[in-house]
């Protein structure tokens, strides 16, 4: 037993040395995740942390609130952390933390938007990637915690986003577009353009269902709209947006283009949903992404061998 442990420790240490040697001067990037911590139901920080970690990104966590479970369950307990946010970020500032990406997600009140703006004022540098996931709803319905004031305030974050990642419901809420079951592509493209006019540099409207396909619509301000299509493997469920956001952020931090990053994120979510369906996981319990997490590891390792970094 003792011998085995010593051997494993030695192997791990050799692997770490080799990994560092293969990546001379490599700077491990840091992402600050401003999102909720839901104890049950696989969403937000509990899925974004493992995903970004296997993508070799160091995560700094700023929980906006702690929930017993996500709001899709019949009931939930929520402990709001609004009053703690400034205290936490001031401490990070004292530690002179430098951040490569700031990723925002579930915010429990309109007041939290002001704290996020304060966070951006403290930590955003010219080359910091700001990813805004305007978590507000799904399937045409706003989550129970979304007030009209929060919906309106979320628009001020759009203006600060290098990348804005709404689903179709959230794109409607941000652009004041009435929800309907079927949108034409031209209508969705018009929303993406409107979102860039509201300040977002890049927009990905994700998880758009089109018959047997699931599509993502990407737009870089001043450029053409692109559509990414893939076969729908299973129904979208809680946490898929958070997974998409994490993979896309990791890929962008590893210098992928917006389209490549969106494709990688979409592929990962699709594979995770396929496994989830096979395992008959109840809807509320989210996506069994753990079963395909290794795929991201392998992609990182393959890239590491090719280029001395992911
Ligand atoms: O995955 C989106 C999300 C994030 N956080 C909380 C949620 C939801 C969706 O239901 O309830 C707390």
mmCIF file of C-alpha atoms and ligand atoms in Angstrom:
data_model
loop_
_atom_site.group_PDB
_atom_site.id
_atom_site.type_symbol
_atom_site.label_atom_id
_atom_site.label_comp_id
_atom_site.label_asym_id
_atom_site.label_seq_id
_atom_site.Cartn_x
_atom_site.Cartn_y
_atom_site.Cartn_z
ATOM 1 C CA UNK A 1 0.000 0.000 0.000
ATOM 2 C CA UNK A 2 2.675 2.458 1.157
ATOM 3 C CA UNK A 3 4.870 1.477 -1.805
ATOM 4 C CA UNK A 4 1.999 2.041 -4.239
ATOM 5 C CA UNK A 5 1.260 5.445 -2.762
ATOM 6 C CA UNK A 6 4.910 6.479 -3.031
ATOM 7 C CA UNK A 7 5.020 5.289 -6.654
ATOM 8 C CA UNK A 8 1.816 7.206 -7.518
ATOM 9 C CA UNK A 9 3.118 10.343 -5.855
ATOM 10 C CA UNK A 10 6.396 10.064 -7.745
ATOM 11 C CA UNK A 11 4.560 9.574 -11.054
ATOM 12 C CA UNK A 12 2.308 12.571 -10.385
ATOM 13 C CA UNK A 13 5.291 14.738 -9.559
ATOM 14 C CA UNK A 14 7.148 13.605 -12.730
ATOM 15 C CA UNK A 15 4.040 14.361 -14.803
ATOM 16 C CA UNK A 16 3.818 17.853 -13.308
ATOM 17 C CA UNK A 17 7.522 18.472 -14.058
ATOM 18 C CA UNK A 18 7.132 17.261 -17.658
ATOM 19 C CA UNK A 19 4.005 19.305 -18.112
ATOM 20 C CA UNK A 20 5.759 22.458 -16.898
ATOM 21 C CA UNK A 21 8.831 21.681 -19.042
ATOM 22 C CA UNK A 22 6.704 21.200 -22.153
ATOM 23 C CA UNK A 23 5.182 24.604 -21.704
ATOM 24 C CA UNK A 24 8.026 27.025 -21.274
ATOM 25 C CA UNK A 25 6.806 30.408 -20.131
ATOM 26 C CA UNK A 26 3.197 29.237 -20.175
ATOM 27 C CA UNK A 27 0.971 31.503 -18.131
ATOM 28 C CA UNK A 28 -1.920 29.681 -16.494
ATOM 29 C CA UNK A 29 -4.922 31.889 -17.002
ATOM 30 C CA UNK A 30 -7.357 32.896 -14.260
ATOM 31 C CA UNK A 31 -11.121 33.235 -14.664
ATOM 32 C CA UNK A 32 -13.353 34.883 -12.053
ATOM 33 C CA UNK A 33 -16.752 33.184 -11.976
ATOM 34 C CA UNK A 34 -19.551 35.364 -10.583
ATOM 35 C CA UNK A 35 -22.438 32.951 -10.274
ATOM 36 C CA UNK A 36 -24.611 31.124 -7.737
ATOM 37 C CA UNK A 37 -23.724 27.989 -5.829
ATOM 38 C CA UNK A 38 -26.635 25.556 -6.082
ATOM 39 C CA UNK A 39 -26.170 22.526 -3.862
ATOM 40 C CA UNK A 40 -28.377 20.246 -5.929
ATOM 41 C CA UNK A 41 -29.232 20.116 -9.620
ATOM 42 C CA UNK A 42 -25.885 20.595 -11.408
ATOM 43 C CA UNK A 43 -25.763 24.196 -12.589
ATOM 44 C CA UNK A 44 -23.759 27.409 -12.227
ATOM 45 C CA UNK A 45 -20.515 27.219 -10.220
ATOM 46 C CA UNK A 46 -20.822 23.508 -9.534
ATOM 47 C CA UNK A 47 -20.541 22.721 -13.260
ATOM 48 C CA UNK A 48 -18.388 25.630 -14.420
ATOM 49 C CA UNK A 49 -15.585 24.998 -11.936
ATOM 50 C CA UNK A 50 -14.874 21.389 -13.023
ATOM 51 C CA UNK A 51 -15.149 22.234 -16.714
ATOM 52 C CA UNK A 52 -12.752 25.172 -16.601
ATOM 53 C CA UNK A 53 -10.397 23.272 -14.288
ATOM 54 C CA UNK A 54 -9.963 20.410 -16.761
ATOM 55 C CA UNK A 55 -9.361 23.055 -19.400
ATOM 56 C CA UNK A 56 -6.410 24.142 -17.250
ATOM 57 C CA UNK A 57 -7.918 27.476 -16.231
ATOM 58 C CA UNK A 58 -7.617 28.549 -12.591
ATOM 59 C CA UNK A 59 -11.025 29.605 -11.257
ATOM 60 C CA UNK A 60 -11.685 32.313 -8.679
ATOM 61 C CA UNK A 61 -15.182 31.950 -7.271
ATOM 62 C CA UNK A 62 -17.475 34.789 -6.279
ATOM 63 C CA UNK A 63 -20.818 33.215 -5.256
ATOM 64 C CA UNK A 64 -23.754 35.590 -5.689
ATOM 65 C CA UNK A 65 -25.994 33.414 -3.534
ATOM 66 C CA UNK A 66 -26.162 29.902 -2.141
ATOM 67 C CA UNK A 67 -29.210 27.777 -2.954
ATOM 68 C CA UNK A 68 -30.327 24.404 -1.649
ATOM 69 C CA UNK A 69 -31.081 23.537 -5.308
ATOM 70 C CA UNK A 70 -31.794 25.432 -8.519
ATOM 71 C CA UNK A 71 -35.075 27.267 -9.028
ATOM 72 C CA UNK A 72 -36.492 24.611 -11.385
ATOM 73 C CA UNK A 73 -37.401 22.407 -8.381
ATOM 74 C CA UNK A 74 -40.857 22.910 -6.804
ATOM 75 C CA UNK A 75 -39.228 24.797 -3.903
ATOM 76 C CA UNK A 76 -35.792 26.081 -2.959
ATOM 77 C CA UNK A 77 -33.941 27.861 -0.143
ATOM 78 C CA UNK A 78 -31.821 30.859 -1.190
ATOM 79 C CA UNK A 79 -29.239 32.657 0.957
ATOM 80 C CA UNK A 80 -28.465 35.956 -0.708
ATOM 81 C CA UNK A 81 -24.831 37.140 -0.596
ATOM 82 C CA UNK A 82 -25.289 40.663 -2.015
ATOM 83 C CA UNK A 83 -23.879 42.302 1.116
ATOM 84 C CA UNK A 84 -20.764 40.100 0.988
ATOM 85 C CA UNK A 85 -19.795 40.741 -2.638
ATOM 86 C CA UNK A 86 -17.945 44.041 -2.108
ATOM 87 C CA UNK A 87 -16.158 42.677 0.970
ATOM 88 C CA UNK A 88 -14.947 39.682 -1.034
ATOM 89 C CA UNK A 89 -13.777 41.685 -4.038
ATOM 90 C CA UNK A 90 -11.998 44.285 -1.882
ATOM 91 C CA UNK A 91 -9.996 41.423 -0.333
ATOM 92 C CA UNK A 92 -9.086 40.128 -3.810
ATOM 93 C CA UNK A 93 -7.992 43.631 -4.742
ATOM 94 C CA UNK A 94 -5.748 43.739 -1.642
ATOM 95 C CA UNK A 95 -4.157 40.484 -2.817
ATOM 96 C CA UNK A 96 -3.448 42.189 -6.179
ATOM 97 C CA UNK A 97 -5.251 39.459 -8.086
ATOM 98 C CA UNK A 98 -4.898 39.697 -11.887
ATOM 99 C CA UNK A 99 -7.763 38.191 -13.867
ATOM 100 C CA UNK A 100 -7.798 37.072 -17.511
ATOM 101 C CA UNK A 101 -11.541 36.468 -17.810
ATOM 102 C CA UNK A 102 -14.598 37.604 -15.869
ATOM 103 C CA UNK A 103 -17.665 35.418 -16.332
ATOM 104 C CA UNK A 104 -21.032 36.496 -14.962
ATOM 105 C CA UNK A 105 -24.056 34.241 -14.483
ATOM 106 C CA UNK A 106 -27.047 33.981 -12.125
ATOM 107 C CA UNK A 107 -27.684 37.193 -10.175
ATOM 108 C CA UNK A 108 -30.316 37.185 -7.444
ATOM 109 C CA UNK A 109 -31.370 40.852 -7.636
ATOM 110 C CA UNK A 110 -30.998 44.070 -9.577
ATOM 111 C CA UNK A 111 -28.673 45.334 -6.821
ATOM 112 C CA UNK A 112 -26.163 42.618 -7.695
ATOM 113 C CA UNK A 113 -25.744 44.120 -11.185
ATOM 114 C CA UNK A 114 -24.214 47.221 -9.538
ATOM 115 C CA UNK A 115 -21.775 45.005 -7.628
ATOM 116 C CA UNK A 116 -20.796 43.238 -10.845
ATOM 117 C CA UNK A 117 -20.178 46.631 -12.482
ATOM 118 C CA UNK A 118 -18.012 47.546 -9.476
ATOM 119 C CA UNK A 119 -16.131 44.255 -9.915
ATOM 120 C CA UNK A 120 -15.485 45.122 -13.565
ATOM 121 C CA UNK A 121 -14.242 48.581 -12.553
ATOM 122 C CA UNK A 122 -11.810 46.977 -10.105
ATOM 123 C CA UNK A 123 -10.477 44.094 -12.207
ATOM 124 C CA UNK A 124 -11.139 44.644 -15.922
ATOM 125 C CA UNK A 125 -7.965 45.481 -17.864
ATOM 126 C CA UNK A 126 -7.854 46.217 -21.606
ATOM 127 C CA UNK A 127 -7.166 42.536 -22.407
ATOM 128 C CA UNK A 128 -9.578 40.984 -19.880
ATOM 129 C CA UNK A 129 -12.238 38.847 -21.528
ATOM 130 C CA UNK A 130 -15.702 39.684 -20.164
ATOM 131 C CA UNK A 131 -18.287 36.960 -20.750
ATOM 132 C CA UNK A 132 -21.863 37.758 -19.741
ATOM 133 C CA UNK A 133 -24.393 34.943 -19.499
ATOM 134 C CA UNK A 134 -27.625 36.873 -18.815
ATOM 135 C CA UNK A 135 -29.204 33.992 -16.884
ATOM 136 C CA UNK A 136 -32.908 34.892 -16.773
ATOM 137 C CA UNK A 137 -35.048 32.110 -18.176
ATOM 138 C CA UNK A 138 -35.691 29.225 -20.499
ATOM 139 C CA UNK A 139 -38.380 27.893 -22.868
ATOM 140 C CA UNK A 140 -40.026 31.341 -23.056
ATOM 141 C CA UNK A 141 -40.384 31.737 -19.284
ATOM 142 C CA UNK A 142 -38.419 33.879 -16.840
ATOM 143 C CA UNK A 143 -37.070 32.125 -13.710
ATOM 144 C CA UNK A 144 -39.092 32.891 -10.533
ATOM 145 C CA UNK A 145 -36.355 35.194 -9.151
ATOM 146 C CA UNK A 146 -36.359 37.509 -12.196
ATOM 147 C CA UNK A 147 -38.077 40.834 -11.474
ATOM 148 C CA UNK A 148 -38.738 43.503 -14.145
ATOM 149 C CA UNK A 149 -36.045 45.648 -12.449
ATOM 150 C CA UNK A 150 -33.444 42.864 -12.744
ATOM 151 C CA UNK A 151 -34.437 42.239 -16.361
ATOM 152 C CA UNK A 152 -33.926 45.940 -17.152
ATOM 153 C CA UNK A 153 -30.657 46.204 -15.209
ATOM 154 C CA UNK A 154 -29.253 43.159 -17.032
ATOM 155 C CA UNK A 155 -29.181 45.350 -20.158
ATOM 156 C CA UNK A 156 -26.466 47.524 -18.590
ATOM 157 C CA UNK A 157 -24.233 44.432 -18.402
ATOM 158 C CA UNK A 158 -24.763 43.796 -22.119
ATOM 159 C CA UNK A 159 -22.861 46.986 -22.782
ATOM 160 C CA UNK A 160 -19.793 45.649 -20.914
ATOM 161 C CA UNK A 161 -19.769 42.218 -22.577
ATOM 162 C CA UNK A 162 -16.999 41.102 -24.912
ATOM 163 C CA UNK A 163 -19.129 38.012 -25.368
ATOM 164 C CA UNK A 164 -22.843 37.850 -24.559
ATOM 165 C CA UNK A 165 -24.350 34.370 -24.303
ATOM 166 C CA UNK A 166 -28.149 34.410 -24.120
ATOM 167 C CA UNK A 167 -30.441 31.539 -24.960
ATOM 168 C CA UNK A 168 -33.429 32.461 -27.122
ATOM 169 C CA UNK A 169 -35.630 33.300 -24.111
ATOM 170 C CA UNK A 170 -32.969 35.620 -22.705
ATOM 171 C CA UNK A 171 -32.370 37.242 -26.101
ATOM 172 C CA UNK A 172 -36.117 38.022 -26.184
ATOM 173 C CA UNK A 173 -36.075 39.413 -22.625
ATOM 174 C CA UNK A 174 -33.076 41.640 -23.398
ATOM 175 C CA UNK A 175 -34.451 42.962 -26.689
ATOM 176 C CA UNK A 176 -38.086 43.258 -25.577
ATOM 177 C CA UNK A 177 -39.176 40.753 -28.199
ATOM 178 C CA UNK A 178 -42.379 38.836 -27.573
ATOM 179 C CA UNK A 179 -41.755 35.101 -27.096
ATOM 180 C CA UNK A 180 -43.159 32.593 -29.595
ATOM 181 C CA UNK A 181 -42.515 28.909 -30.176
ATOM 182 C CA UNK A 182 -40.990 29.343 -33.644
ATOM 183 C CA UNK A 183 -38.756 32.140 -34.805
ATOM 184 C CA UNK A 184 -37.414 32.598 -38.327
ATOM 185 C CA UNK A 185 -33.642 32.745 -38.641
ATOM 186 C CA UNK A 186 -33.903 36.329 -39.870
ATOM 187 C CA UNK A 187 -35.780 37.275 -36.677
ATOM 188 C CA UNK A 188 -33.086 35.682 -34.510
ATOM 189 C CA UNK A 189 -30.355 37.400 -36.514
ATOM 190 C CA UNK A 190 -32.141 40.730 -35.992
ATOM 191 C CA UNK A 191 -32.041 40.105 -32.221
ATOM 192 C CA UNK A 192 -28.316 39.290 -32.362
ATOM 193 C CA UNK A 193 -27.686 42.528 -34.270
ATOM 194 C CA UNK A 194 -29.796 44.469 -31.751
ATOM 195 C CA UNK A 195 -27.702 42.995 -28.916
ATOM 196 C CA UNK A 196 -24.479 44.216 -30.575
ATOM 197 C CA UNK A 197 -26.115 47.623 -30.954
ATOM 198 C CA UNK A 198 -26.778 47.497 -27.201
ATOM 199 C CA UNK A 199 -23.012 47.198 -26.703
ATOM 200 C CA UNK A 200 -21.989 43.518 -26.818
ATOM 201 C CA UNK A 201 -18.905 42.969 -28.999
ATOM 202 C CA UNK A 202 -19.761 39.334 -29.741
ATOM 203 C CA UNK A 203 -23.027 37.456 -29.330
ATOM 204 C CA UNK A 204 -23.837 33.757 -29.297
ATOM 205 C CA UNK A 205 -27.526 32.878 -29.064
ATOM 206 C CA UNK A 206 -27.304 29.231 -28.057
ATOM 207 C CA UNK A 207 -29.537 26.177 -27.943
ATOM 208 C CA UNK A 208 -31.978 27.183 -30.688
ATOM 209 C CA UNK A 209 -34.218 24.223 -31.570
ATOM 210 C CA UNK A 210 -34.935 23.832 -35.294
ATOM 211 C CA UNK A 211 -36.809 20.567 -35.978
ATOM 212 C CA UNK A 212 -34.282 17.735 -35.531
ATOM 213 C CA UNK A 213 -31.417 20.199 -35.162
ATOM 214 C CA UNK A 214 -30.048 22.345 -32.414
ATOM 215 C CA UNK A 215 -28.345 25.548 -33.549
ATOM 216 C CA UNK A 216 -26.216 28.382 -32.260
ATOM 217 C CA UNK A 217 -26.213 31.794 -33.921
ATOM 218 C CA UNK A 218 -22.906 33.695 -33.626
ATOM 219 C CA UNK A 219 -22.229 37.305 -34.504
ATOM 220 C CA UNK A 220 -19.165 39.502 -34.129
ATOM 221 C CA UNK A 221 -20.051 43.189 -34.271
ATOM 222 C CA UNK A 222 -19.711 44.536 -37.802
ATOM 223 C CA UNK A 223 -19.310 41.056 -39.255
ATOM 224 C CA UNK A 224 -21.641 38.415 -40.711
ATOM 225 C CA UNK A 225 -23.893 36.105 -38.755
ATOM 226 C CA UNK A 226 -22.853 32.419 -38.647
ATOM 227 C CA UNK A 227 -25.052 29.450 -37.862
ATOM 228 C CA UNK A 228 -23.717 26.289 -36.266
ATOM 229 C CA UNK A 229 -25.997 23.291 -36.635
ATOM 230 C CA UNK A 230 -25.915 19.851 -35.105
ATOM 231 C CA UNK A 231 -28.325 16.952 -34.651
ATOM 232 C CA UNK A 232 -30.396 17.276 -31.499
ATOM 233 C CA UNK A 233 -29.422 14.452 -29.141
ATOM 234 C CA UNK A 234 -31.851 15.178 -26.320
ATOM 235 C CA UNK A 235 -33.948 17.926 -24.770
ATOM 236 C CA UNK A 236 -32.022 20.873 -23.260
ATOM 237 C CA UNK A 237 -32.169 20.891 -19.442
ATOM 238 C CA UNK A 238 -30.978 22.856 -16.445
ATOM 239 C CA UNK A 239 -27.268 23.676 -16.469
ATOM 240 C CA UNK A 240 -26.674 23.230 -20.193
ATOM 241 C CA UNK A 241 -26.267 27.016 -20.628
ATOM 242 C CA UNK A 242 -23.734 27.108 -17.791
ATOM 243 C CA UNK A 243 -21.765 24.241 -19.359
ATOM 244 C CA UNK A 244 -21.849 25.924 -22.770
ATOM 245 C CA UNK A 245 -20.595 29.174 -21.209
ATOM 246 C CA UNK A 246 -17.728 27.440 -19.377
ATOM 247 C CA UNK A 247 -16.439 25.477 -22.388
ATOM 248 C CA UNK A 248 -16.729 28.513 -24.660
ATOM 249 C CA UNK A 249 -14.836 30.699 -22.150
ATOM 250 C CA UNK A 250 -12.100 28.076 -21.756
ATOM 251 C CA UNK A 251 -11.737 27.741 -25.516
ATOM 252 C CA UNK A 252 -11.554 31.529 -26.023
ATOM 253 C CA UNK A 253 -8.912 31.766 -23.300
ATOM 254 C CA UNK A 254 -6.961 29.219 -25.331
ATOM 255 C CA UNK A 255 -7.140 31.520 -28.362
ATOM 256 C CA UNK A 256 -9.871 29.703 -30.300
ATOM 257 C CA UNK A 257 -12.074 31.799 -32.588
ATOM 258 C CA UNK A 258 -15.660 32.534 -31.542
ATOM 259 C CA UNK A 259 -16.988 29.986 -34.021
ATOM 260 C CA UNK A 260 -14.517 27.274 -32.974
ATOM 261 C CA UNK A 261 -15.280 27.942 -29.311
ATOM 262 C CA UNK A 262 -19.053 27.815 -29.877
ATOM 263 C CA UNK A 263 -18.704 24.567 -31.847
ATOM 264 C CA UNK A 264 -16.595 22.993 -29.114
ATOM 265 C CA UNK A 265 -19.084 24.105 -26.442
ATOM 266 C CA UNK A 266 -22.059 22.823 -28.459
ATOM 267 C CA UNK A 267 -20.375 19.445 -29.084
ATOM 268 C CA UNK A 268 -19.606 19.028 -25.401
ATOM 269 C CA UNK A 269 -23.157 19.843 -24.298
ATOM 270 C CA UNK A 270 -24.599 17.510 -26.954
ATOM 271 C CA UNK A 271 -22.415 14.603 -25.818
ATOM 272 C CA UNK A 272 -23.279 15.272 -22.179
ATOM 273 C CA UNK A 273 -26.994 15.296 -23.015
ATOM 274 C CA UNK A 274 -26.713 11.993 -24.915
ATOM 275 C CA UNK A 275 -25.202 10.264 -21.886
ATOM 276 C CA UNK A 276 -27.736 11.912 -19.580
ATOM 277 C CA UNK A 277 -30.569 10.490 -21.677
ATOM 278 C CA UNK A 278 -29.061 6.999 -21.623
ATOM 279 C CA UNK A 279 -28.763 7.173 -17.837
ATOM 280 C CA UNK A 280 -32.433 8.255 -17.477
ATOM 281 C CA UNK A 281 -31.468 11.174 -15.248
ATOM 282 C CA UNK A 282 -34.578 13.054 -14.029
ATOM 283 C CA UNK A 283 -34.893 16.508 -15.668
ATOM 284 C CA UNK A 284 -34.349 18.454 -12.458
ATOM 285 C CA UNK A 285 -31.027 16.730 -11.790
ATOM 286 C CA UNK A 286 -29.422 18.451 -14.744
ATOM 287 C CA UNK A 287 -26.795 17.072 -17.096
ATOM 288 C CA UNK A 288 -24.444 14.155 -16.368
ATOM 289 C CA UNK A 289 -21.501 16.102 -17.769
ATOM 290 C CA UNK A 290 -19.086 14.261 -15.444
ATOM 291 C CA UNK A 291 -19.328 11.246 -17.760
ATOM 292 C CA UNK A 292 -17.792 13.186 -20.675
ATOM 293 C CA UNK A 293 -15.547 15.602 -18.805
ATOM 294 C CA UNK A 294 -12.498 13.538 -19.815
ATOM 295 C CA UNK A 295 -13.122 14.495 -23.451
ATOM 296 C CA UNK A 296 -12.168 18.047 -22.584
ATOM 297 C CA UNK A 297 -9.037 16.784 -20.793
ATOM 298 C CA UNK A 298 -7.971 14.843 -23.845
ATOM 299 C CA UNK A 299 -8.547 17.805 -26.108
ATOM 300 C CA UNK A 300 -6.308 19.858 -23.803
ATOM 301 C CA UNK A 301 -3.602 17.179 -23.679
ATOM 302 C CA UNK A 302 -3.587 16.698 -27.468
ATOM 303 C CA UNK A 303 -3.296 20.442 -27.950
ATOM 304 C CA UNK A 304 -0.609 20.575 -25.236
ATOM 305 C CA UNK A 305 1.547 18.058 -27.097
ATOM 306 C CA UNK A 306 1.097 19.856 -30.415
ATOM 307 C CA UNK A 307 1.805 23.379 -29.296
ATOM 308 C CA UNK A 308 3.251 23.354 -25.798
ATOM 309 C CA UNK A 309 -0.071 24.537 -24.423
ATOM 310 C CA UNK A 310 -3.777 23.840 -24.824
HETATM 311 O O1 LIG B 1 -28.735 27.068 -15.181
HETATM 312 C C1 LIG B 1 -29.347 28.268 -14.976
HETATM 313 C C2 LIG B 1 -29.630 28.493 -13.517
HETATM 314 C C3 LIG B 1 -28.634 28.973 -12.710
HETATM 315 N N1 LIG B 1 -28.824 29.205 -11.396
HETATM 316 C C4 LIG B 1 -30.007 28.941 -10.830
HETATM 317 C C5 LIG B 1 -31.063 28.469 -11.581
HETATM 318 C C6 LIG B 1 -30.873 28.218 -12.958
HETATM 319 C C7 LIG B 1 -31.947 27.684 -13.774
HETATM 320 O O2 LIG B 1 -32.961 27.238 -13.319
HETATM 321 O O3 LIG B 1 -32.232 28.227 -10.996
HETATM 322 C C8 LIG B 1 -30.179 29.169 -9.366
#
